């Protein structure tokens, strides 16, 4: 667990972090301008549904242009009997499926790791929830006649460039196993919270893989290919992996169980009366079954109350009524448990690329 970094006066050093800034003109806390990267503001993390302009944005390359999207069609090809080419109007002819899905960047909370690692220094805000609307991927795959020998489905976005300086240019590419691609909850989405996708979120069409970190949900889809060998590219092999001690690499896939405290915010001063501590918890492995809260840095724990909507792939709101026993400095932490028995760890696992940071995060407050 992160150690308390408050001064004797009780002022959290987190308040002095340069990233704790005011949101920019579209409402996000800015991380980078090109490509656009921004976090959901802390105050919005009290809401179950994230407004579209405040949904976090993570891109590896610059947006496609309006010229790129003007004559857009999605090509489905590869090891298939019937190659397809579909327009956005074609997708709207299929029955629409909607799913509330929490999406989290694999590097969310990267700034918590010590020692620091390179990469976007996200705090809490690279996680958001929307109701996505579109067509199940398996519905489209059923139309192409998948040939024997196909083992993966490869997704290609319209965005491309040098992944890092000096590396050969490539499109943004990710693959799923054929079994995962046929999961009926995997969507080809063209709507977000009842509105057409905006460009920064993948217009005209994007993949949405519920329960997986956001790197799997390829934006600006232009091609889906059935392939007969395992895919490897920069963003699926060189990145989005956890390096093990024995030299092997584990791919980053399922979102690990996690929670955050929405209120109070770090460094706040509270009165000595009853307060409603609130937050959100989520997991890629299913529903959240339990959230516990500690006001003494994890020495003792009590159960919070799960409230609000309850969906398999969306975060769970929770709250806990707390009355401080005395004036002074308090370190509040929360930990979550999902329906498969996975418990949020006290410590995040340090790794060179800064992925899957799901250890409990303390919020320090003063009671006067």
mmCIF file of C-alpha atoms in Angstrom:
data_model
loop_
_atom_site.group_PDB
_atom_site.id
_atom_site.type_symbol
_atom_site.label_atom_id
_atom_site.label_comp_id
_atom_site.label_asym_id
_atom_site.label_seq_id
_atom_site.Cartn_x
_atom_site.Cartn_y
_atom_site.Cartn_z
ATOM 1 C CA UNK A 1 0.000 0.000 0.000
ATOM 2 C CA UNK A 2 1.165 3.537 -0.679
ATOM 3 C CA UNK A 3 2.484 5.082 2.488
ATOM 4 C CA UNK A 4 1.010 8.252 3.938
ATOM 5 C CA UNK A 5 2.956 11.217 2.558
ATOM 6 C CA UNK A 6 1.220 13.923 4.552
ATOM 7 C CA UNK A 7 3.176 16.552 6.429
ATOM 8 C CA UNK A 8 2.763 17.158 10.115
ATOM 9 C CA UNK A 9 0.257 19.821 9.224
ATOM 10 C CA UNK A 10 -1.764 17.200 7.429
ATOM 11 C CA UNK A 11 -1.516 18.604 3.911
ATOM 12 C CA UNK A 12 -1.208 15.830 1.351
ATOM 13 C CA UNK A 13 1.666 16.189 -1.088
ATOM 14 C CA UNK A 14 -0.722 14.828 -3.684
ATOM 15 C CA UNK A 15 -2.279 18.278 -3.848
ATOM 16 C CA UNK A 16 1.042 19.612 -5.136
ATOM 17 C CA UNK A 17 1.292 17.125 -8.005
ATOM 18 C CA UNK A 18 1.383 18.969 -11.362
ATOM 19 C CA UNK A 19 -1.236 16.613 -12.790
ATOM 20 C CA UNK A 20 -3.829 17.728 -10.251
ATOM 21 C CA UNK A 21 -4.821 20.534 -12.591
ATOM 22 C CA UNK A 22 -8.058 21.952 -13.834
ATOM 23 C CA UNK A 23 -9.616 20.056 -16.755
ATOM 24 C CA UNK A 24 -8.987 21.422 -20.240
ATOM 25 C CA UNK A 25 -11.646 22.783 -22.586
ATOM 26 C CA UNK A 26 -13.258 19.381 -23.196
ATOM 27 C CA UNK A 27 -13.338 18.640 -19.492
ATOM 28 C CA UNK A 28 -10.512 16.125 -19.206
ATOM 29 C CA UNK A 29 -7.403 16.415 -17.055
ATOM 30 C CA UNK A 30 -4.744 16.695 -19.781
ATOM 31 C CA UNK A 31 -1.850 14.252 -20.025
ATOM 32 C CA UNK A 32 -0.720 14.785 -23.649
ATOM 33 C CA UNK A 33 -1.973 16.846 -26.592
ATOM 34 C CA UNK A 34 -0.763 14.816 -29.595
ATOM 35 C CA UNK A 35 -1.872 12.132 -29.468
ATOM 36 C CA UNK A 36 -4.702 13.312 -27.233
ATOM 37 C CA UNK A 37 -4.589 11.678 -23.821
ATOM 38 C CA UNK A 38 -6.681 12.816 -20.874
ATOM 39 C CA UNK A 39 -8.110 11.545 -17.592
ATOM 40 C CA UNK A 40 -11.614 11.704 -16.224
ATOM 41 C CA UNK A 41 -11.660 14.392 -13.483
ATOM 42 C CA UNK A 42 -11.752 13.093 -9.926
ATOM 43 C CA UNK A 43 -15.120 14.731 -9.246
ATOM 44 C CA UNK A 44 -16.764 12.786 -12.067
ATOM 45 C CA UNK A 45 -15.656 9.497 -10.513
ATOM 46 C CA UNK A 46 -18.585 9.849 -8.119
ATOM 47 C CA UNK A 47 -21.013 9.176 -10.971
ATOM 48 C CA UNK A 48 -21.996 5.681 -12.136
ATOM 49 C CA UNK A 49 -22.265 6.745 -15.789
ATOM 50 C CA UNK A 50 -19.484 8.882 -17.260
ATOM 51 C CA UNK A 51 -20.619 11.721 -19.568
ATOM 52 C CA UNK A 52 -19.100 11.311 -23.027
ATOM 53 C CA UNK A 53 -16.979 14.505 -22.919
ATOM 54 C CA UNK A 54 -15.493 13.367 -19.587
ATOM 55 C CA UNK A 55 -14.797 9.743 -20.561
ATOM 56 C CA UNK A 56 -11.030 9.239 -20.442
ATOM 57 C CA UNK A 57 -9.116 9.281 -23.743
ATOM 58 C CA UNK A 58 -6.039 7.171 -24.473
ATOM 59 C CA UNK A 59 -4.566 7.118 -27.985
ATOM 60 C CA UNK A 60 -1.262 5.826 -29.336
ATOM 61 C CA UNK A 61 -1.380 7.810 -32.583
ATOM 62 C CA UNK A 62 -3.131 10.928 -33.900
ATOM 63 C CA UNK A 63 -6.797 10.726 -34.860
ATOM 64 C CA UNK A 64 -7.783 9.733 -38.378
ATOM 65 C CA UNK A 65 -8.932 12.713 -40.463
ATOM 66 C CA UNK A 66 -12.442 13.432 -41.699
ATOM 67 C CA UNK A 67 -11.202 12.412 -45.154
ATOM 68 C CA UNK A 68 -10.261 9.005 -43.748
ATOM 69 C CA UNK A 69 -13.729 8.468 -42.310
ATOM 70 C CA UNK A 70 -15.788 10.039 -45.116
ATOM 71 C CA UNK A 71 -15.922 6.924 -47.304
ATOM 72 C CA UNK A 72 -15.419 4.435 -44.479
ATOM 73 C CA UNK A 73 -16.298 0.779 -44.804
ATOM 74 C CA UNK A 74 -15.222 -2.136 -42.629
ATOM 75 C CA UNK A 75 -13.557 -5.022 -44.444
ATOM 76 C CA UNK A 76 -13.790 -8.538 -42.985
ATOM 77 C CA UNK A 77 -11.347 -10.856 -44.734
ATOM 78 C CA UNK A 78 -8.552 -13.369 -44.215
ATOM 79 C CA UNK A 79 -9.192 -17.082 -43.779
ATOM 80 C CA UNK A 80 -12.878 -16.833 -44.696
ATOM 81 C CA UNK A 81 -15.172 -18.085 -47.451
ATOM 82 C CA UNK A 82 -17.093 -14.836 -47.861
ATOM 83 C CA UNK A 83 -15.266 -11.528 -47.592
ATOM 84 C CA UNK A 84 -17.526 -8.701 -46.429
ATOM 85 C CA UNK A 85 -17.432 -4.934 -46.763
ATOM 86 C CA UNK A 86 -19.893 -3.134 -44.500
ATOM 87 C CA UNK A 87 -20.890 0.502 -44.153
ATOM 88 C CA UNK A 88 -22.178 2.136 -40.983
ATOM 89 C CA UNK A 89 -25.708 1.957 -42.421
ATOM 90 C CA UNK A 90 -25.218 -1.790 -42.879
ATOM 91 C CA UNK A 91 -24.430 -2.135 -39.181
ATOM 92 C CA UNK A 92 -27.562 -0.233 -38.245
ATOM 93 C CA UNK A 93 -29.658 -2.856 -40.028
ATOM 94 C CA UNK A 94 -28.715 -5.424 -37.391
ATOM 95 C CA UNK A 95 -30.517 -5.559 -34.024
ATOM 96 C CA UNK A 96 -28.663 -3.236 -31.655
ATOM 97 C CA UNK A 97 -27.259 -4.587 -28.415
ATOM 98 C CA UNK A 98 -26.454 -2.238 -25.536
ATOM 99 C CA UNK A 99 -24.202 -3.032 -22.595
ATOM 100 C CA UNK A 100 -22.952 -0.915 -19.667
ATOM 101 C CA UNK A 101 -19.203 -1.515 -19.612
ATOM 102 C CA UNK A 102 -16.431 -0.062 -17.477
ATOM 103 C CA UNK A 103 -13.243 0.512 -19.458
ATOM 104 C CA UNK A 104 -9.898 1.017 -17.752
ATOM 105 C CA UNK A 105 -6.532 1.840 -19.281
ATOM 106 C CA UNK A 106 -3.901 -0.768 -18.381
ATOM 107 C CA UNK A 107 -1.717 2.094 -17.129
ATOM 108 C CA UNK A 108 -4.287 3.668 -14.824
ATOM 109 C CA UNK A 109 -2.663 4.820 -11.539
ATOM 110 C CA UNK A 110 0.815 4.477 -13.069
ATOM 111 C CA UNK A 111 1.919 7.535 -11.073
ATOM 112 C CA UNK A 112 1.451 5.485 -7.882
ATOM 113 C CA UNK A 113 4.370 3.163 -8.641
ATOM 114 C CA UNK A 114 7.637 3.690 -6.804
ATOM 115 C CA UNK A 115 10.191 3.925 -8.227
ATOM 116 C CA UNK A 116 8.491 5.781 -11.070
ATOM 117 C CA UNK A 117 8.306 4.171 -14.499
ATOM 118 C CA UNK A 118 8.062 5.786 -17.953
ATOM 119 C CA UNK A 119 4.698 6.164 -19.663
ATOM 120 C CA UNK A 120 1.634 8.313 -19.183
ATOM 121 C CA UNK A 121 1.541 9.238 -15.468
ATOM 122 C CA UNK A 122 -2.140 8.502 -14.878
ATOM 123 C CA UNK A 123 -3.640 8.978 -11.439
ATOM 124 C CA UNK A 124 -7.174 7.604 -10.763
ATOM 125 C CA UNK A 125 -8.877 8.874 -13.889
ATOM 126 C CA UNK A 126 -8.031 6.481 -16.740
ATOM 127 C CA UNK A 127 -11.229 4.560 -16.050
ATOM 128 C CA UNK A 128 -14.807 5.368 -17.082
ATOM 129 C CA UNK A 129 -18.162 3.719 -17.700
ATOM 130 C CA UNK A 130 -20.510 4.077 -20.673
ATOM 131 C CA UNK A 131 -23.454 2.246 -22.182
ATOM 132 C CA UNK A 132 -22.097 1.007 -25.499
ATOM 133 C CA UNK A 133 -24.392 0.233 -28.417
ATOM 134 C CA UNK A 134 -23.636 -1.832 -31.489
ATOM 135 C CA UNK A 135 -23.607 -5.289 -33.016
ATOM 136 C CA UNK A 136 -22.130 -8.391 -31.364
ATOM 137 C CA UNK A 137 -18.920 -9.299 -33.169
ATOM 138 C CA UNK A 138 -20.001 -12.948 -33.334
ATOM 139 C CA UNK A 139 -23.031 -11.893 -35.398
ATOM 140 C CA UNK A 140 -20.764 -10.513 -38.112
ATOM 141 C CA UNK A 141 -18.300 -13.404 -37.909
ATOM 142 C CA UNK A 142 -21.151 -15.831 -38.495
ATOM 143 C CA UNK A 143 -21.671 -14.295 -41.959
ATOM 144 C CA UNK A 144 -18.178 -14.787 -43.369
ATOM 145 C CA UNK A 145 -17.719 -18.563 -43.292
ATOM 146 C CA UNK A 146 -14.691 -19.010 -41.060
ATOM 147 C CA UNK A 147 -12.368 -21.596 -42.584
ATOM 148 C CA UNK A 148 -10.645 -24.421 -40.740
ATOM 149 C CA UNK A 149 -7.307 -23.433 -39.249
ATOM 150 C CA UNK A 150 -8.391 -19.980 -38.072
ATOM 151 C CA UNK A 151 -7.166 -19.393 -34.532
ATOM 152 C CA UNK A 152 -7.321 -15.612 -34.030
ATOM 153 C CA UNK A 153 -9.200 -12.560 -35.182
ATOM 154 C CA UNK A 154 -7.021 -9.541 -36.005
ATOM 155 C CA UNK A 155 -8.344 -5.987 -35.651
ATOM 156 C CA UNK A 156 -6.760 -3.067 -37.492
ATOM 157 C CA UNK A 157 -7.443 0.571 -36.712
ATOM 158 C CA UNK A 158 -7.150 3.504 -39.081
ATOM 159 C CA UNK A 159 -4.562 5.094 -36.794
ATOM 160 C CA UNK A 160 -0.887 4.383 -37.335
ATOM 161 C CA UNK A 161 2.658 5.683 -37.071
ATOM 162 C CA UNK A 162 5.900 4.970 -35.222
ATOM 163 C CA UNK A 163 5.008 3.247 -31.920
ATOM 164 C CA UNK A 164 8.149 4.760 -30.431
ATOM 165 C CA UNK A 165 10.916 6.723 -32.169
ATOM 166 C CA UNK A 166 13.012 4.492 -34.399
ATOM 167 C CA UNK A 167 10.529 1.619 -34.619
ATOM 168 C CA UNK A 168 9.008 0.813 -38.020
ATOM 169 C CA UNK A 169 5.635 2.440 -38.655
ATOM 170 C CA UNK A 170 2.587 0.234 -38.225
ATOM 171 C CA UNK A 171 -1.156 0.500 -37.753
ATOM 172 C CA UNK A 172 -2.665 -0.062 -34.337
ATOM 173 C CA UNK A 173 -3.206 -3.828 -34.304
ATOM 174 C CA UNK A 174 -4.602 -6.205 -31.705
ATOM 175 C CA UNK A 175 -5.984 -9.743 -31.897
ATOM 176 C CA UNK A 176 -8.347 -11.960 -29.916
ATOM 177 C CA UNK A 177 -8.515 -15.727 -29.875
ATOM 178 C CA UNK A 178 -11.362 -17.102 -31.940
ATOM 179 C CA UNK A 179 -13.127 -18.236 -28.776
ATOM 180 C CA UNK A 180 -12.915 -14.782 -27.207
ATOM 181 C CA UNK A 181 -14.023 -13.094 -30.437
ATOM 182 C CA UNK A 182 -17.138 -15.269 -30.427
ATOM 183 C CA UNK A 183 -18.110 -14.143 -26.924
ATOM 184 C CA UNK A 184 -21.598 -12.630 -27.455
ATOM 185 C CA UNK A 185 -20.729 -9.647 -25.241
ATOM 186 C CA UNK A 186 -17.875 -8.431 -27.459
ATOM 187 C CA UNK A 187 -19.296 -5.514 -29.451
ATOM 188 C CA UNK A 188 -18.649 -3.631 -32.645
ATOM 189 C CA UNK A 189 -19.878 -0.350 -31.207
ATOM 190 C CA UNK A 190 -21.130 2.738 -33.042
ATOM 191 C CA UNK A 191 -22.902 4.383 -30.079
ATOM 192 C CA UNK A 192 -21.804 5.575 -26.655
ATOM 193 C CA UNK A 193 -24.386 6.571 -24.046
ATOM 194 C CA UNK A 194 -27.043 6.740 -26.751
ATOM 195 C CA UNK A 195 -25.037 9.088 -28.970
ATOM 196 C CA UNK A 196 -22.976 8.368 -32.101
ATOM 197 C CA UNK A 197 -19.335 7.728 -31.301
ATOM 198 C CA UNK A 198 -17.248 10.885 -31.326
ATOM 199 C CA UNK A 199 -13.982 10.880 -33.227
ATOM 200 C CA UNK A 200 -11.837 10.696 -30.088
ATOM 201 C CA UNK A 201 -13.695 7.556 -29.002
ATOM 202 C CA UNK A 202 -13.406 5.686 -32.295
ATOM 203 C CA UNK A 203 -15.937 6.956 -34.842
ATOM 204 C CA UNK A 204 -17.226 5.404 -37.050
ATOM 205 C CA UNK A 205 -16.828 1.978 -35.361
ATOM 206 C CA UNK A 206 -14.769 0.496 -32.563
ATOM 207 C CA UNK A 207 -14.300 -2.802 -30.830
ATOM 208 C CA UNK A 208 -15.386 -3.023 -27.187
ATOM 209 C CA UNK A 209 -14.092 -6.015 -25.216
ATOM 210 C CA UNK A 210 -15.852 -6.102 -21.821
ATOM 211 C CA UNK A 211 -13.747 -7.165 -18.855
ATOM 212 C CA UNK A 212 -10.417 -6.471 -20.600
ATOM 213 C CA UNK A 213 -8.183 -3.446 -20.280
ATOM 214 C CA UNK A 214 -8.815 -0.739 -22.865
ATOM 215 C CA UNK A 215 -5.925 -1.585 -25.222
ATOM 216 C CA UNK A 216 -8.029 -4.489 -26.571
ATOM 217 C CA UNK A 217 -10.907 -2.224 -27.656
ATOM 218 C CA UNK A 218 -9.459 -1.070 -30.981
ATOM 219 C CA UNK A 219 -10.769 2.290 -32.236
ATOM 220 C CA UNK A 220 -11.467 3.443 -35.797
ATOM 221 C CA UNK A 221 -11.760 -0.126 -37.061
ATOM 222 C CA UNK A 222 -11.065 -0.525 -40.769
ATOM 223 C CA UNK A 223 -10.309 -4.239 -41.091
ATOM 224 C CA UNK A 224 -11.040 -7.503 -39.300
ATOM 225 C CA UNK A 225 -9.087 -10.527 -40.496
ATOM 226 C CA UNK A 226 -9.283 -14.214 -39.615
ATOM 227 C CA UNK A 227 -5.716 -15.458 -39.212
ATOM 228 C CA UNK A 228 -4.101 -18.893 -38.839
ATOM 229 C CA UNK A 229 -1.117 -17.906 -36.666
ATOM 230 C CA UNK A 230 -0.756 -16.029 -33.407
ATOM 231 C CA UNK A 231 -0.431 -12.312 -33.989
ATOM 232 C CA UNK A 232 2.469 -10.277 -32.645
ATOM 233 C CA UNK A 233 3.008 -6.573 -33.140
ATOM 234 C CA UNK A 234 4.421 -3.733 -31.073
ATOM 235 C CA UNK A 235 1.224 -3.295 -29.066
ATOM 236 C CA UNK A 236 0.762 -7.022 -28.646
ATOM 237 C CA UNK A 237 4.119 -8.403 -27.651
ATOM 238 C CA UNK A 238 6.444 -5.485 -26.939
ATOM 239 C CA UNK A 239 3.821 -3.620 -24.912
ATOM 240 C CA UNK A 240 0.877 -4.649 -22.745
ATOM 241 C CA UNK A 241 2.828 -7.420 -21.100
ATOM 242 C CA UNK A 242 3.991 -8.099 -17.544
ATOM 243 C CA UNK A 243 7.563 -9.348 -17.472
ATOM 244 C CA UNK A 244 8.050 -12.270 -15.090
ATOM 245 C CA UNK A 245 11.160 -12.961 -13.006
ATOM 246 C CA UNK A 246 12.033 -15.954 -15.198
ATOM 247 C CA UNK A 247 12.164 -13.800 -18.339
ATOM 248 C CA UNK A 248 8.785 -14.825 -19.720
ATOM 249 C CA UNK A 249 6.006 -12.333 -20.405
ATOM 250 C CA UNK A 250 2.352 -12.537 -19.419
ATOM 251 C CA UNK A 251 -0.046 -10.610 -21.675
ATOM 252 C CA UNK A 252 -2.205 -7.958 -20.047
ATOM 253 C CA UNK A 253 -5.831 -8.990 -20.561
ATOM 254 C CA UNK A 254 -8.496 -9.163 -17.813
ATOM 255 C CA UNK A 255 -9.091 -6.121 -15.629
ATOM 256 C CA UNK A 256 -7.982 -6.983 -12.101
ATOM 257 C CA UNK A 257 -10.234 -6.357 -9.107
ATOM 258 C CA UNK A 258 -9.935 -2.782 -7.884
ATOM 259 C CA UNK A 259 -11.671 0.024 -6.013
ATOM 260 C CA UNK A 260 -11.307 3.735 -5.535
ATOM 261 C CA UNK A 261 -12.550 6.226 -2.974
ATOM 262 C CA UNK A 262 -14.588 8.953 -4.681
ATOM 263 C CA UNK A 263 -15.243 10.948 -1.523
ATOM 264 C CA UNK A 264 -13.612 12.368 0.532
ATOM 265 C CA UNK A 265 -10.686 13.593 -1.516
ATOM 266 C CA UNK A 266 -7.133 13.426 -0.269
ATOM 267 C CA UNK A 267 -6.045 16.292 1.978
ATOM 268 C CA UNK A 268 -9.574 17.280 2.972
ATOM 269 C CA UNK A 269 -10.620 18.460 6.406
ATOM 270 C CA UNK A 270 -13.754 16.924 7.941
ATOM 271 C CA UNK A 271 -15.797 17.685 11.016
ATOM 272 C CA UNK A 272 -16.199 15.184 13.851
ATOM 273 C CA UNK A 273 -19.623 13.934 12.755
ATOM 274 C CA UNK A 274 -21.056 11.185 10.554
ATOM 275 C CA UNK A 275 -19.758 11.117 6.958
ATOM 276 C CA UNK A 276 -20.663 8.994 3.948
ATOM 277 C CA UNK A 277 -17.475 7.595 2.435
ATOM 278 C CA UNK A 278 -18.243 6.552 -1.130
ATOM 279 C CA UNK A 279 -16.527 5.010 -4.091
ATOM 280 C CA UNK A 280 -16.523 2.580 -6.987
ATOM 281 C CA UNK A 281 -15.244 -0.977 -7.422
ATOM 282 C CA UNK A 282 -14.843 -3.140 -10.525
ATOM 283 C CA UNK A 283 -13.345 -6.347 -11.886
ATOM 284 C CA UNK A 284 -13.020 -8.060 -15.244
ATOM 285 C CA UNK A 285 -13.999 -11.337 -13.601
ATOM 286 C CA UNK A 286 -17.600 -10.437 -12.812
ATOM 287 C CA UNK A 287 -19.700 -8.712 -10.171
ATOM 288 C CA UNK A 288 -18.232 -7.105 -7.084
ATOM 289 C CA UNK A 289 -19.433 -9.054 -4.059
ATOM 290 C CA UNK A 290 -17.830 -7.079 -1.258
ATOM 291 C CA UNK A 291 -16.085 -3.811 -0.439
ATOM 292 C CA UNK A 292 -14.405 -3.196 2.896
ATOM 293 C CA UNK A 293 -13.264 0.138 4.313
ATOM 294 C CA UNK A 294 -10.611 0.935 6.898
ATOM 295 C CA UNK A 295 -10.093 4.295 8.586
ATOM 296 C CA UNK A 296 -6.817 3.279 10.234
ATOM 297 C CA UNK A 297 -4.662 2.465 7.216
ATOM 298 C CA UNK A 298 -5.739 -1.180 6.952
ATOM 299 C CA UNK A 299 -5.400 -2.364 10.562
ATOM 300 C CA UNK A 300 -9.150 -2.979 10.908
ATOM 301 C CA UNK A 301 -11.886 -3.346 8.281
ATOM 302 C CA UNK A 302 -15.663 -2.982 8.054
ATOM 303 C CA UNK A 303 -18.050 -3.823 5.243
ATOM 304 C CA UNK A 304 -19.365 -1.064 2.993
ATOM 305 C CA UNK A 305 -22.832 -1.156 1.452
ATOM 306 C CA UNK A 306 -23.116 -1.944 -2.259
ATOM 307 C CA UNK A 307 -25.562 0.478 -3.892
ATOM 308 C CA UNK A 308 -26.799 1.528 -7.320
ATOM 309 C CA UNK A 309 -26.959 -0.465 -10.562
ATOM 310 C CA UNK A 310 -25.420 -3.934 -10.661
ATOM 311 C CA UNK A 311 -24.122 -5.226 -13.998
ATOM 312 C CA UNK A 312 -21.548 -7.857 -14.856
ATOM 313 C CA UNK A 313 -19.169 -5.586 -16.785
ATOM 314 C CA UNK A 314 -19.753 -2.240 -15.053
ATOM 315 C CA UNK A 315 -18.358 -0.858 -11.836
ATOM 316 C CA UNK A 316 -20.260 -1.067 -8.557
ATOM 317 C CA UNK A 317 -20.999 1.941 -6.383
ATOM 318 C CA UNK A 318 -20.533 1.572 -2.634
ATOM 319 C CA UNK A 319 -20.753 3.708 0.490
ATOM 320 C CA UNK A 320 -19.830 3.460 4.127
ATOM 321 C CA UNK A 321 -21.111 5.534 7.046
ATOM 322 C CA UNK A 322 -18.183 6.653 9.185
ATOM 323 C CA UNK A 323 -18.096 8.708 12.364
ATOM 324 C CA UNK A 324 -14.567 9.631 13.511
ATOM 325 C CA UNK A 325 -13.928 8.702 17.120
ATOM 326 C CA UNK A 326 -11.664 11.700 17.722
ATOM 327 C CA UNK A 327 -9.959 14.611 16.064
ATOM 328 C CA UNK A 328 -6.764 13.954 14.162
ATOM 329 C CA UNK A 329 -5.265 12.491 11.017
ATOM 330 C CA UNK A 330 -6.872 9.462 9.329
ATOM 331 C CA UNK A 331 -5.755 7.193 6.492
ATOM 332 C CA UNK A 332 -8.827 5.754 4.751
ATOM 333 C CA UNK A 333 -8.490 2.784 2.401
ATOM 334 C CA UNK A 334 -10.921 0.502 0.586
ATOM 335 C CA UNK A 335 -10.521 -2.959 -0.904
ATOM 336 C CA UNK A 336 -12.839 -4.955 -3.152
ATOM 337 C CA UNK A 337 -13.615 -8.630 -3.706
ATOM 338 C CA UNK A 338 -15.291 -10.040 -6.824
ATOM 339 C CA UNK A 339 -17.663 -12.986 -7.209
ATOM 340 C CA UNK A 340 -14.787 -15.344 -8.060
ATOM 341 C CA UNK A 341 -13.060 -14.608 -4.768
ATOM 342 C CA UNK A 342 -10.357 -12.305 -6.160
ATOM 343 C CA UNK A 343 -9.379 -9.742 -3.504
ATOM 344 C CA UNK A 344 -7.771 -6.403 -4.251
ATOM 345 C CA UNK A 345 -4.174 -6.542 -3.004
ATOM 346 C CA UNK A 346 -2.732 -4.132 -0.500
ATOM 347 C CA UNK A 347 0.290 -3.574 -2.751
ATOM 348 C CA UNK A 348 0.440 -3.026 -6.504
ATOM 349 C CA UNK A 349 2.934 -5.168 -8.360
ATOM 350 C CA UNK A 350 5.755 -3.005 -9.657
ATOM 351 C CA UNK A 351 6.606 -3.671 -13.302
ATOM 352 C CA UNK A 352 8.804 -1.897 -15.819
ATOM 353 C CA UNK A 353 5.974 -0.813 -18.129
ATOM 354 C CA UNK A 354 3.587 0.241 -15.376
ATOM 355 C CA UNK A 355 0.510 -1.903 -15.997
ATOM 356 C CA UNK A 356 -2.230 -3.375 -13.796
ATOM 357 C CA UNK A 357 -1.813 -1.084 -10.785
ATOM 358 C CA UNK A 358 -4.627 -2.275 -8.539
ATOM 359 C CA UNK A 359 -3.266 -2.054 -4.991
ATOM 360 C CA UNK A 360 -5.342 -0.153 -2.457
ATOM 361 C CA UNK A 361 -4.837 3.598 -2.564
ATOM 362 C CA UNK A 362 -5.061 5.556 0.698
ATOM 363 C CA UNK A 363 -6.925 8.804 1.113
ATOM 364 C CA UNK A 364 -5.657 10.890 4.020
ATOM 365 C CA UNK A 365 -7.938 13.378 5.759
ATOM 366 C CA UNK A 366 -7.889 15.491 8.890
ATOM 367 C CA UNK A 367 -10.731 15.674 11.397
ATOM 368 C CA UNK A 368 -10.969 18.932 13.336
#
